[in-house]
Tab-separated table of C-alpha atoms and ligand atoms in Angstrom:
chain	number	residue	atom	x	y	z
A	1	MET	CA	14.963	-8.414	-12.431
A	2	THR	CA	13.311	-9.009	-15.817
A	3	LYS	CA	15.854	-8.277	-18.548
A	4	ASN	CA	15.006	-5.335	-20.811
A	5	LYS	CA	11.969	-4.498	-18.707
A	6	LYS	CA	10.905	-0.952	-19.574
A	7	VAL	CA	10.820	1.559	-16.722
A	8	PHE	CA	10.394	5.330	-16.488
A	9	LEU	CA	13.117	7.526	-15.009
A	10	ASN	CA	13.180	11.335	-15.074
A	11	GLY	CA	11.297	11.830	-18.326
A	12	GLU	CA	12.586	8.781	-20.222
A	13	TYR	CA	11.531	5.186	-20.790
A	14	LEU	CA	14.552	2.931	-20.431
A	15	PRO	CA	15.424	-0.753	-20.064
A	16	ILE	CA	15.724	-1.324	-16.309
A	17	GLU	CA	19.461	-2.132	-16.648
A	18	LYS	CA	20.054	1.378	-17.992
A	19	ALA	CA	17.987	3.210	-15.370
A	20	ASN	CA	20.588	4.633	-13.005
A	21	VAL	CA	20.352	7.184	-10.221
A	22	SER	CA	23.165	9.248	-8.691
A	23	VAL	CA	24.570	8.123	-5.337
A	24	MET	CA	23.942	11.712	-4.228
A	25	ASP	CA	20.202	11.261	-4.705
A	26	ARG	CA	18.406	12.144	-1.467
A	27	GLY	CA	16.372	8.970	-1.818
A	28	PHE	CA	19.545	6.874	-1.734
A	29	LEU	CA	21.299	8.822	1.026
A	30	PHE	CA	18.350	9.633	3.308
A	31	GLY	CA	15.296	7.724	2.103
A	32	ASP	CA	14.034	11.235	1.415
A	33	GLY	CA	11.080	10.520	-0.846
A	34	ILE	CA	7.569	9.175	-1.147
A	35	TYR	CA	5.867	6.513	-3.278
A	36	GLU	CA	2.578	5.038	-4.466
A	37	VAL	CA	1.342	1.621	-5.551
A	38	ILE	CA	-1.679	1.490	-7.891
A	39	PRO	CA	-3.205	-1.851	-8.925
A	40	VAL	CA	-4.037	-2.222	-12.609
A	41	TYR	CA	-6.789	-4.653	-13.620
A	42	ASN	CA	-7.341	-5.334	-17.338
A	43	GLY	CA	-5.349	-2.217	-18.109
A	44	TYR	CA	-7.416	0.006	-15.785
A	45	LEU	CA	-5.732	1.967	-13.027
A	46	PHE	CA	-7.820	1.050	-9.981
A	47	ARG	CA	-8.945	4.095	-7.990
A	48	PHE	CA	-6.427	6.300	-9.821
A	49	ASP	CA	-7.718	9.562	-8.326
A	50	ALA	CA	-7.638	8.275	-4.749
A	51	HIS	CA	-4.033	7.122	-5.188
A	52	LEU	CA	-3.063	10.447	-6.763
A	53	GLU	CA	-4.743	12.344	-3.950
A	54	ARG	CA	-2.696	10.354	-1.433
A	55	LEU	CA	0.471	11.008	-3.482
A	56	GLU	CA	-0.285	14.741	-3.520
A	57	ASN	CA	-0.752	14.663	0.243
A	58	SER	CA	2.529	12.779	0.804
A	59	LEU	CA	4.338	15.341	-1.375
A	60	LYS	CA	2.736	18.252	0.445
A	61	LEU	CA	3.645	16.882	3.882
A	62	THR	CA	7.263	16.301	2.825
A	63	HIS	CA	7.559	19.625	0.934
A	64	ILE	CA	8.597	17.867	-2.270
A	65	GLU	CA	7.439	19.519	-5.466
A	66	ASN	CA	4.910	17.565	-7.542
A	67	PRO	CA	6.510	17.439	-11.002
A	68	TYR	CA	3.356	16.384	-12.910
A	69	SER	CA	-0.375	16.982	-13.140
A	70	ARG	CA	-2.745	14.008	-12.654
A	71	ASP	CA	-3.221	13.731	-16.433
A	72	GLU	CA	0.528	13.755	-16.987
A	73	TRP	CA	1.025	11.053	-14.340
A	74	ARG	CA	-1.574	8.897	-16.111
A	75	GLU	CA	0.083	9.456	-19.505
A	76	ILE	CA	3.421	8.338	-18.071
A	77	MET	CA	1.896	5.163	-16.606
A	78	LEU	CA	-0.011	3.874	-19.637
A	79	PRO	CA	2.949	2.752	-21.838
A	80	LEU	CA	4.282	0.575	-18.991
A	81	ILE	CA	1.057	-1.434	-18.620
A	82	ASP	CA	0.272	-4.826	-20.162
A	83	ALA	CA	-3.550	-4.862	-20.293
A	84	LYS	CA	-3.664	-8.668	-20.456
A	85	LYS	CA	-2.359	-9.044	-16.901
A	86	ASP	CA	-3.169	-7.977	-13.358
A	87	GLN	CA	-0.373	-5.609	-12.483
A	88	TYR	CA	0.591	-2.735	-10.244
A	89	ILE	CA	2.307	0.557	-10.954
A	90	TYR	CA	5.025	1.420	-8.428
A	91	PHE	CA	6.297	4.985	-8.558
A	92	GLN	CA	8.382	7.155	-6.322
A	93	VAL	CA	9.444	10.771	-6.119
A	94	THR	CA	12.569	11.707	-4.188
A	95	ARG	CA	13.706	15.210	-3.303
A	96	GLY	CA	16.418	14.948	-5.970
A	97	VAL	CA	20.194	14.954	-6.316
A	98	ALA	CA	22.042	17.344	-3.981
A	99	GLU	CA	25.636	18.536	-4.239
A	100	LYS	CA	26.522	17.584	-0.684
A	101	ARG	CA	25.082	15.422	2.051
A	102	ASP	CA	23.234	17.723	4.420
A	103	HIS	CA	20.051	16.868	6.304
A	104	ALA	CA	18.406	20.203	5.525
A	105	PHE	CA	16.668	20.550	2.156
A	106	PRO	CA	18.983	21.475	-0.724
A	107	THR	CA	17.973	24.400	-2.924
A	108	GLY	CA	17.515	24.339	-6.687
A	109	VAL	CA	17.141	20.550	-7.050
A	110	LYS	CA	14.636	18.737	-9.240
A	111	PRO	CA	12.734	15.722	-7.846
A	112	THR	CA	13.806	12.304	-9.125
A	113	VAL	CA	10.879	10.310	-10.560
A	114	PHE	CA	11.037	6.554	-11.010
A	115	MET	CA	8.204	4.285	-12.155
A	116	MET	CA	7.836	0.610	-13.012
A	117	CYS	CA	4.984	-1.827	-13.578
A	118	ASN	CA	5.059	-5.339	-12.098
A	119	ASP	CA	2.722	-8.337	-12.293
A	120	ILE	CA	0.510	-9.028	-9.300
A	121	THR	CA	1.208	-12.622	-8.365
A	122	PRO	CA	-1.684	-14.265	-6.490
A	123	PHE	CA	-0.744	-14.578	-2.823
A	124	ASP	CA	-0.014	-18.202	-1.897
A	125	GLY	CA	-2.348	-19.619	0.713
A	126	LYS	CA	-4.860	-16.774	0.518
A	127	GLU	CA	-7.891	-19.106	0.452
A	128	ALA	CA	-6.572	-21.079	3.431
A	129	GLY	CA	-5.694	-17.999	5.473
A	130	VAL	CA	-2.370	-16.917	6.948
A	131	LYS	CA	-0.612	-16.662	10.293
A	132	ALA	CA	0.035	-13.292	11.938
A	133	ILE	CA	2.096	-12.074	14.869
A	134	SER	CA	1.438	-8.995	17.000
A	135	LEU	CA	4.450	-6.708	17.436
A	136	GLU	CA	5.050	-3.367	19.114
A	137	ASP	CA	4.672	-0.601	16.509
A	138	THR	CA	8.160	0.871	16.699
A	139	ARG	CA	7.751	3.188	13.676
A	140	TRP	CA	7.633	6.977	13.695
A	141	SER	CA	4.421	8.967	14.139
A	142	MET	CA	3.969	10.154	10.531
A	143	CYS	CA	2.753	6.862	9.111
A	144	ASN	CA	0.096	8.670	7.057
A	145	ILE	CA	2.909	9.692	4.676
A	146	LYS	CA	3.687	6.944	2.160
A	147	ALA	CA	7.421	7.449	2.633
A	148	ILE	CA	10.093	5.327	0.923
A	149	THR	CA	11.841	5.394	4.318
A	150	LEU	CA	10.525	1.939	5.239
A	151	LEU	CA	13.162	0.571	7.625
A	152	GLY	CA	10.670	0.396	10.499
A	153	ASN	CA	8.161	-1.545	8.380
A	154	ILE	CA	10.867	-3.794	6.920
A	155	LEU	CA	12.246	-4.839	10.314
A	156	LEU	CA	8.731	-5.647	11.535
A	157	ARG	CA	7.761	-7.618	8.414
A	158	GLN	CA	11.026	-9.564	8.637
A	159	GLN	CA	10.291	-10.446	12.254
A	160	ALA	CA	6.902	-11.777	11.114
A	161	VAL	CA	8.510	-13.828	8.327
A	162	GLU	CA	11.083	-15.282	10.736
A	163	ASN	CA	8.162	-16.388	12.908
A	164	ASP	CA	6.549	-18.163	9.939
A	165	CYS	CA	3.909	-15.431	9.609
A	166	ALA	CA	2.713	-13.613	6.476
A	167	GLU	CA	2.355	-10.257	8.196
A	168	ALA	CA	2.712	-8.424	11.511
A	169	ILE	CA	-0.139	-6.745	13.362
A	170	LEU	CA	1.331	-3.591	14.862
A	171	VAL	CA	0.277	-2.427	18.299
A	172	ARG	CA	0.872	1.012	19.834
A	173	GLU	CA	0.137	1.447	23.548
A	174	GLY	CA	-2.104	-1.617	23.520
A	175	TYR	CA	-4.094	-0.670	20.394
A	176	VAL	CA	-3.847	-2.036	16.867
A	177	THR	CA	-2.574	0.423	14.265
A	178	GLU	CA	-2.082	-1.552	11.009
A	179	GLY	CA	0.061	-4.242	9.378
A	180	ALA	CA	3.691	-3.736	8.308
A	181	ALA	CA	2.425	-3.148	4.732
A	182	SER	CA	-1.368	-3.365	5.066
A	183	ASN	CA	-4.390	-2.166	7.045
A	184	VAL	CA	-6.120	-4.389	9.598
A	185	PHE	CA	-9.803	-5.370	9.872
A	186	ALA	CA	-11.470	-7.487	12.580
A	187	VAL	CA	-14.953	-8.884	13.057
A	188	ILE	CA	-15.848	-8.455	16.729
A	189	ASP	CA	-19.362	-9.207	18.033
A	190	GLY	CA	-20.587	-9.366	14.429
A	191	ILE	CA	-19.278	-5.903	13.502
A	192	LEU	CA	-16.528	-5.293	10.959
A	193	ILE	CA	-14.066	-2.897	12.597
A	194	THR	CA	-10.947	-1.117	11.378
A	195	PRO	CA	-8.920	1.511	13.259
A	196	PRO	CA	-9.806	5.106	12.327
A	197	LYS	CA	-7.486	7.118	10.070
A	198	SER	CA	-4.768	8.941	12.014
A	199	ASN	CA	-1.087	9.799	11.754
A	200	PHE	CA	-0.342	6.267	13.003
A	201	ILE	CA	-1.691	4.486	9.919
A	202	LEU	CA	-1.473	4.781	6.163
A	203	PRO	CA	-4.925	5.667	4.800
A	204	GLY	CA	-5.256	2.576	2.613
A	205	ILE	CA	-7.237	2.724	-0.611
A	206	THR	CA	-8.252	-0.942	-0.246
A	207	ARG	CA	-9.446	-0.080	3.271
A	208	ASP	CA	-11.724	2.629	1.840
A	209	VAL	CA	-13.099	0.263	-0.804
A	210	ILE	CA	-13.911	-2.367	1.845
A	211	LEU	CA	-15.756	0.195	3.972
A	212	GLU	CA	-17.723	1.402	0.931
A	213	LEU	CA	-18.644	-2.171	0.005
A	214	ALA	CA	-19.702	-2.865	3.610
A	215	ASP	CA	-21.870	0.252	3.555
A	216	ALA	CA	-23.490	-0.599	0.236
A	217	ASN	CA	-24.204	-4.199	1.236
A	218	GLN	CA	-25.657	-3.802	4.731
A	219	VAL	CA	-22.592	-5.224	6.478
A	220	PRO	CA	-22.453	-3.629	9.962
A	221	TYR	CA	-19.136	-1.812	10.302
A	222	ALA	CA	-17.320	0.787	12.399
A	223	GLU	CA	-14.079	2.762	12.291
A	224	ASP	CA	-13.004	2.329	15.875
A	225	ILE	CA	-10.005	1.572	18.057
A	226	ILE	CA	-9.209	-2.125	18.617
A	227	SER	CA	-7.202	-3.207	21.648
A	228	LEU	CA	-4.954	-6.234	21.248
A	229	ASP	CA	-7.097	-7.970	23.901
A	230	ALA	CA	-10.258	-7.306	21.862
A	231	LEU	CA	-8.520	-8.460	18.680
A	232	LYS	CA	-7.857	-11.801	20.335
A	233	THR	CA	-11.637	-12.282	20.709
A	234	ALA	CA	-12.299	-11.546	17.012
A	235	SER	CA	-14.150	-14.119	14.916
A	236	GLU	CA	-12.268	-12.876	11.830
A	237	ILE	CA	-9.139	-10.830	11.159
A	238	TRP	CA	-8.050	-9.572	7.718
A	239	PHE	CA	-5.216	-7.610	6.185
A	240	ALA	CA	-6.010	-5.229	3.324
A	241	SER	CA	-3.666	-3.848	0.677
A	242	SER	CA	-3.458	-3.118	-3.033
A	243	THR	CA	-1.190	-6.052	-3.832
A	244	ARG	CA	-2.641	-8.726	-1.498
A	245	GLU	CA	-6.237	-7.454	-1.576
A	246	ILE	CA	-8.038	-8.970	1.451
A	247	LEU	CA	-5.973	-11.573	3.245
A	248	PRO	CA	-7.679	-13.613	5.974
A	249	VAL	CA	-5.804	-14.449	9.182
A	250	VAL	CA	-6.444	-17.858	10.750
A	251	GLU	CA	-3.820	-17.741	13.509
A	252	LEU	CA	-2.644	-14.864	15.698
A	253	ASP	CA	0.284	-15.294	18.106
A	254	GLY	CA	-0.098	-19.073	17.873
A	255	GLN	CA	-3.829	-18.955	18.738
A	256	LEU	CA	-6.401	-20.101	16.157
A	257	ILE	CA	-8.901	-17.506	14.921
A	258	SER	CA	-12.375	-18.887	14.275
A	259	GLY	CA	-11.124	-22.463	14.717
A	260	GLY	CA	-8.404	-21.913	12.126
A	261	LYS	CA	-10.906	-21.534	9.272
A	262	VAL	CA	-11.396	-18.572	6.970
A	263	GLY	CA	-14.512	-16.703	8.133
A	264	ARG	CA	-17.839	-16.257	6.351
A	265	LEU	CA	-17.606	-12.482	6.060
A	266	TRP	CA	-14.209	-12.756	4.353
A	267	HIS	CA	-15.818	-14.886	1.608
A	268	THR	CA	-18.627	-12.336	1.219
A	269	MET	CA	-16.271	-9.350	1.127
A	270	ASN	CA	-13.762	-11.040	-1.168
A	271	ASP	CA	-16.578	-11.863	-3.636
A	272	LEU	CA	-17.838	-8.270	-3.453
A	273	LEU	CA	-14.325	-6.954	-4.115
A	274	GLN	CA	-13.759	-9.270	-7.089
A	275	THR	CA	-17.089	-8.195	-8.629
A	276	TYR	CA	-16.327	-4.547	-7.916
A	277	LYS	CA	-12.910	-4.828	-9.603
A	278	THR	CA	-14.452	-6.324	-12.736
A	279	THR	CA	-17.263	-3.782	-12.856
A	280	TYR	CA	-14.767	-0.985	-12.296
A	281	ALA	CA	-12.505	-2.175	-15.102
A	282	ASN	CA	-15.462	-2.482	-17.471
A	283	SER	CA	-17.047	0.849	-16.645
A	284	SER	CA	-14.152	3.254	-16.041
A	285	ALA	CA	-13.351	5.777	-18.694
A	286	GLN	CA	-9.631	6.147	-19.055
B	301	PDD	N1	1.580	-0.986	0.947
B	301	PDD	N2	-0.419	0.364	5.420
B	301	PDD	C1	0.853	0.269	5.007
B	301	PDD	C2	1.947	0.531	5.979
B	301	PDD	C3	1.125	-0.077	3.672
B	301	PDD	O1	2.407	-0.140	3.259
B	301	PDD	C4	0.053	-0.359	2.775
B	301	PDD	C5	0.272	-0.741	1.336
B	301	PDD	C6	-1.265	-0.245	3.259
B	301	PDD	C7	-2.466	-0.486	2.366
B	301	PDD	O2	-2.669	0.572	1.463
B	301	PDD	P1	-3.353	0.327	0.038
B	301	PDD	O3	-4.636	-0.372	0.311
B	301	PDD	O4	-3.563	1.684	-0.497
B	301	PDD	O5	-2.424	-0.516	-0.784
B	301	PDD	C8	-1.464	0.127	4.579
B	301	PDD	C9	1.928	-1.171	-0.444
B	301	PDD	C10	1.106	-2.179	-1.166
B	301	PDD	C11	3.434	-1.385	-0.554
B	301	PDD	O6	4.138	-0.767	0.236
B	301	PDD	O7	3.873	-2.118	-1.426
């Protein structure tokens, strides 16, 4: 924890040491809340509207009131950002502080809002590629909600880490869903494929950007189901997320992917993404 780091809590900017939440907060007791992560490049909130749209959807599906308009959310974020760094805004909204612990929604409570901004640290070993492990997707079936209730994801990521892997590839009834904290892409028979949006995956913003870049640059792609068997024949596998961007996989379940080397399409797509980020930061009005 960085000392004196400024964070936002319920209408105030405070040093992180002073930002305290009641033990009766529904987020603490039940994990009853939702969150968002928005990358910030050169001070620009990357795909702000897409992230806010996903936040609004998470709030709607959980019946938590949205305390701010999009403009107000942006105003709250800006003072936390250091424009000289690559960073990400993390913010969460919980149902609020209830008088007693009861599963059913309390009445007359105000949502708790917490926000902080952290540096994006380049992911070690990205250029060389990472190892992945396939695991049964044991999470619930509302993975399209970006819920703070992440125990399922945490247990799966930890299992990956304990197996010397950077991330888990989750599999439900034989088909790939996503990573523990990322979406999954594969290149199979020369086509870039990612599983279609459904209640079993989080609709990733990075995922959307990759598909748009593929479309604009004549990269053949499809949103289609991927069986674990088919994944094992892939010439490339990637993870995609706001904080790790596009992460190439060179080993799955102890088997080398593409001879253990990062694939050609990853280099192309990573270059396209880096250019897009720079163009975006230079052109966006904020
Ligand atoms: N997680 N799927 C899951 C389960 C995720 O947690 C994430 C991101 C993604 C990718 O979404 P996006 O491209 O919008 O970041 C997919 C964030 C980074 C986190 O929990 O920290």
